[in-house]
PDB file of C-alpha atoms in Angstrom:
ATOM      1  CA  UNK A   1      11.427  14.916   3.944  1.00  0.00           C
ATOM      2  CA  UNK A   2       9.044  11.991   3.960  1.00  0.00           C
ATOM      3  CA  UNK A   3      10.030   8.414   3.255  1.00  0.00           C
ATOM      4  CA  UNK A   4       7.783   5.380   2.719  1.00  0.00           C
ATOM      5  CA  UNK A   5       9.315   1.969   3.305  1.00  0.00           C
ATOM      6  CA  UNK A   6       7.510  -1.187   2.177  1.00  0.00           C
ATOM      7  CA  UNK A   7       8.171  -4.690   3.447  1.00  0.00           C
ATOM      8  CA  UNK A   8       6.612  -8.134   3.383  1.00  0.00           C
ATOM      9  CA  UNK A   9       6.888  -9.090  -0.250  1.00  0.00           C
ATOM     10  CA  UNK A  10       8.166 -12.440  -1.426  1.00  0.00           C
ATOM     11  CA  UNK A  11       7.426 -15.652  -3.238  1.00  0.00           C
ATOM     12  CA  UNK A  12       4.191 -17.451  -2.421  1.00  0.00           C
ATOM     13  CA  UNK A  13       2.267 -20.324  -3.965  1.00  0.00           C
ATOM     14  CA  UNK A  14      -1.141 -19.764  -5.551  1.00  0.00           C
ATOM     15  CA  UNK A  15      -3.797 -19.682  -2.857  1.00  0.00           C
ATOM     16  CA  UNK A  16      -1.329 -18.441  -0.280  1.00  0.00           C
ATOM     17  CA  UNK A  17      -1.222 -15.244   1.736  1.00  0.00           C
ATOM     18  CA  UNK A  18       1.129 -12.344   2.307  1.00  0.00           C
ATOM     19  CA  UNK A  19       0.964  -9.222   4.429  1.00  0.00           C
ATOM     20  CA  UNK A  20       2.593  -6.083   3.125  1.00  0.00           C
ATOM     21  CA  UNK A  21       3.511  -3.232   5.423  1.00  0.00           C
ATOM     22  CA  UNK A  22       4.390   0.378   4.730  1.00  0.00           C
ATOM     23  CA  UNK A  23       5.980   2.560   7.375  1.00  0.00           C
ATOM     24  CA  UNK A  24       6.184   6.295   6.899  1.00  0.00           C
ATOM     25  CA  UNK A  25       9.114   8.267   8.257  1.00  0.00           C
ATOM     26  CA  UNK A  26       9.774  11.977   8.330  1.00  0.00           C
ATOM     27  CA  UNK A  27       8.542  15.263   9.655  1.00  0.00           C
ATOM     28  CA  UNK A  28       4.754  15.471   9.471  1.00  0.00           C
ATOM     29  CA  UNK A  29       1.785  15.474  11.801  1.00  0.00           C
ATOM     30  CA  UNK A  30       0.086  12.268  10.633  1.00  0.00           C
ATOM     31  CA  UNK A  31      -0.512  10.123   7.614  1.00  0.00           C
ATOM     32  CA  UNK A  32      -3.555  11.123   5.562  1.00  0.00           C
ATOM     33  CA  UNK A  33      -4.976   9.204   2.584  1.00  0.00           C
ATOM     34  CA  UNK A  34      -2.938   6.086   1.857  1.00  0.00           C
ATOM     35  CA  UNK A  35      -2.960   3.438  -0.824  1.00  0.00           C
ATOM     36  CA  UNK A  36      -1.319   0.449  -2.411  1.00  0.00           C
ATOM     37  CA  UNK A  37      -0.574   0.261  -6.127  1.00  0.00           C
ATOM     38  CA  UNK A  38       1.054  -2.453  -8.199  1.00  0.00           C
ATOM     39  CA  UNK A  39       2.865  -2.697 -11.474  1.00  0.00           C
ATOM     40  CA  UNK A  40       3.359  -5.912 -13.383  1.00  0.00           C
ATOM     41  CA  UNK A  41       6.004  -6.265 -16.117  1.00  0.00           C
ATOM     42  CA  UNK A  42       4.881  -4.516 -19.276  1.00  0.00           C
ATOM     43  CA  UNK A  43       1.808  -3.043 -17.618  1.00  0.00           C
ATOM     44  CA  UNK A  44       0.883   0.326 -16.180  1.00  0.00           C
ATOM     45  CA  UNK A  45       0.798   0.954 -12.465  1.00  0.00           C
ATOM     46  CA  UNK A  46      -2.691   0.351 -11.095  1.00  0.00           C
ATOM     47  CA  UNK A  47      -4.522   1.068  -7.879  1.00  0.00           C
ATOM     48  CA  UNK A  48      -5.009  -1.976  -5.660  1.00  0.00           C
ATOM     49  CA  UNK A  49      -6.576  -0.476  -2.549  1.00  0.00           C
ATOM     50  CA  UNK A  50      -6.783   2.797  -0.709  1.00  0.00           C
ATOM     51  CA  UNK A  51      -7.870   3.965   2.704  1.00  0.00           C
ATOM     52  CA  UNK A  52      -8.902   7.470   3.583  1.00  0.00           C
ATOM     53  CA  UNK A  53      -7.990   9.444   6.656  1.00  0.00           C
ATOM     54  CA  UNK A  54     -11.366   8.460   8.078  1.00  0.00           C
ATOM     55  CA  UNK A  55     -10.942   4.771   7.318  1.00  0.00           C
ATOM     56  CA  UNK A  56     -13.041   4.493   4.166  1.00  0.00           C
ATOM     57  CA  UNK A  57     -11.647   1.802   1.892  1.00  0.00           C
ATOM     58  CA  UNK A  58     -11.784   1.171  -1.844  1.00  0.00           C
ATOM     59  CA  UNK A  59     -10.520  -1.831  -3.775  1.00  0.00           C
ATOM     60  CA  UNK A  60      -9.848  -2.767  -7.348  1.00  0.00           C
ATOM     61  CA  UNK A  61     -12.448  -5.228  -8.575  1.00  0.00           C
ATOM     62  CA  UNK A  62      -9.729  -7.814  -9.153  1.00  0.00           C
ATOM     63  CA  UNK A  63      -8.833  -7.970  -5.444  1.00  0.00           C
ATOM     64  CA  UNK A  64     -12.192  -7.444  -3.738  1.00  0.00           C
ATOM     65  CA  UNK A  65     -12.859 -10.112  -1.162  1.00  0.00           C
ATOM     66  CA  UNK A  66      -9.229 -11.238  -1.152  1.00  0.00           C
ATOM     67  CA  UNK A  67      -7.236  -8.179  -0.030  1.00  0.00           C
ATOM     68  CA  UNK A  68      -7.743  -5.989   3.016  1.00  0.00           C
ATOM     69  CA  UNK A  69      -6.127  -2.623   3.579  1.00  0.00           C
ATOM     70  CA  UNK A  70      -5.724  -1.260   7.090  1.00  0.00           C
ATOM     71  CA  UNK A  71      -3.924   1.550   8.845  1.00  0.00           C
ATOM     72  CA  UNK A  72      -2.262   2.192  12.178  1.00  0.00           C
ATOM     73  CA  UNK A  73      -2.180   5.938  12.712  1.00  0.00           C
ATOM     74  CA  UNK A  74      -0.187   5.672  15.924  1.00  0.00           C
ATOM     75  CA  UNK A  75       2.615   3.904  14.072  1.00  0.00           C
ATOM     76  CA  UNK A  76       2.274   5.878  10.817  1.00  0.00           C
ATOM     77  CA  UNK A  77       1.813   2.678   8.900  1.00  0.00           C
ATOM     78  CA  UNK A  78      -0.531   1.018   6.443  1.00  0.00           C
ATOM     79  CA  UNK A  79      -0.880  -2.666   5.674  1.00  0.00           C
ATOM     80  CA  UNK A  80      -2.217  -4.863   2.904  1.00  0.00           C
ATOM     81  CA  UNK A  81      -3.345  -8.361   3.847  1.00  0.00           C
ATOM     82  CA  UNK A  82      -3.456 -10.462   0.697  1.00  0.00           C
ATOM     83  CA  UNK A  83      -5.163 -13.845   0.631  1.00  0.00           C
ATOM     84  CA  UNK A  84      -6.086 -16.384  -2.045  1.00  0.00           C
ATOM     85  CA  UNK A  85      -3.249 -15.061  -4.138  1.00  0.00           C
ATOM     86  CA  UNK A  86      -3.220 -15.743  -7.854  1.00  0.00           C
ATOM     87  CA  UNK A  87      -0.375 -15.714 -10.382  1.00  0.00           C
ATOM     88  CA  UNK A  88      -1.883 -12.563 -11.874  1.00  0.00           C
ATOM     89  CA  UNK A  89      -1.241 -10.783  -8.575  1.00  0.00           C
ATOM     90  CA  UNK A  90       2.465 -10.966  -9.348  1.00  0.00           C
ATOM     91  CA  UNK A  91       3.821  -7.421  -9.445  1.00  0.00           C
ATOM     92  CA  UNK A  92       5.859  -4.831  -7.633  1.00  0.00           C
ATOM     93  CA  UNK A  93       3.643  -3.310  -4.963  1.00  0.00           C
ATOM     94  CA  UNK A  94       4.060   0.350  -4.068  1.00  0.00           C
ATOM     95  CA  UNK A  95       2.836   2.281  -1.075  1.00  0.00           C
ATOM     96  CA  UNK A  96       1.509   5.776  -1.705  1.00  0.00           C
ATOM     97  CA  UNK A  97       0.147   8.536   0.439  1.00  0.00           C
ATOM     98  CA  UNK A  98      -0.002  12.118   1.505  1.00  0.00           C
ATOM     99  CA  UNK A  99       0.676  13.566   4.929  1.00  0.00           C
ATOM    100  CA  UNK A 100      -0.892  16.199   7.122  1.00  0.00           C
ATOM    101  CA  UNK A 101       1.655  18.842   8.040  1.00  0.00           C
ATOM    102  CA  UNK A 102       2.098  20.602  11.346  1.00  0.00           C
ATOM    103  CA  UNK A 103       0.711  23.827   9.869  1.00  0.00           C
ATOM    104  CA  UNK A 104      -2.496  22.163   8.736  1.00  0.00           C
ATOM    105  CA  UNK A 105      -1.800  21.570   5.082  1.00  0.00           C
ATOM    106  CA  UNK A 106      -1.040  18.467   3.066  1.00  0.00           C
ATOM    107  CA  UNK A 107       2.211  17.336   1.516  1.00  0.00           C
ATOM    108  CA  UNK A 108       2.650  14.658  -1.080  1.00  0.00           C
ATOM    109  CA  UNK A 109       1.785  12.328  -2.581  1.00  0.00           C
ATOM    110  CA  UNK A 110       4.810  10.224  -1.828  1.00  0.00           C
ATOM    111  CA  UNK A 111       5.825   6.797  -3.119  1.00  0.00           C
ATOM    112  CA  UNK A 112       7.781   3.961  -1.606  1.00  0.00           C
ATOM    113  CA  UNK A 113      10.447   2.050  -3.454  1.00  0.00           C
ATOM    114  CA  UNK A 114       8.234  -0.992  -3.975  1.00  0.00           C
ATOM    115  CA  UNK A 115       8.283  -4.596  -2.848  1.00  0.00           C
ATOM    116  CA  UNK A 116       8.138  -7.591  -5.172  1.00  0.00           C
ATOM    117  CA  UNK A 117       5.295 -10.085  -4.840  1.00  0.00           C
ATOM    118  CA  UNK A 118       5.580 -13.262  -6.894  1.00  0.00           C
ATOM    119  CA  UNK A 119       2.806 -15.839  -6.956  1.00  0.00           C
ATOM    120  CA  UNK A 120       4.019 -19.055  -8.499  1.00  0.00           C
ATOM    121  CA  UNK A 121       4.089 -22.782  -7.903  1.00  0.00           C
TER     122      UNK A 121
END
């Protein structure tokens, strides 16, 4: 079993910053491709940022230059540094990823339970 646990959400004023973290627990060799998604009320879940096993990153156009995704393979974790936050960034943010197994395959993708980010004055 694999479990993703997000943390770091909260209430922040426009222009502020937050750092989200996602720790992965369970029986696997290492984290593989990881990403952050978000879902605002009444909207579909959308990709925010992703980072490959090799460190290649991709961002939604709406967050380019403001958000940075990073990973810590030794701690099986991935982070999302969010700066210059806007009210339209308000959403539940979900961690997502797949894992390399001990026998060389992949398992997943898995989702975390989500963490609320609210940008408001």
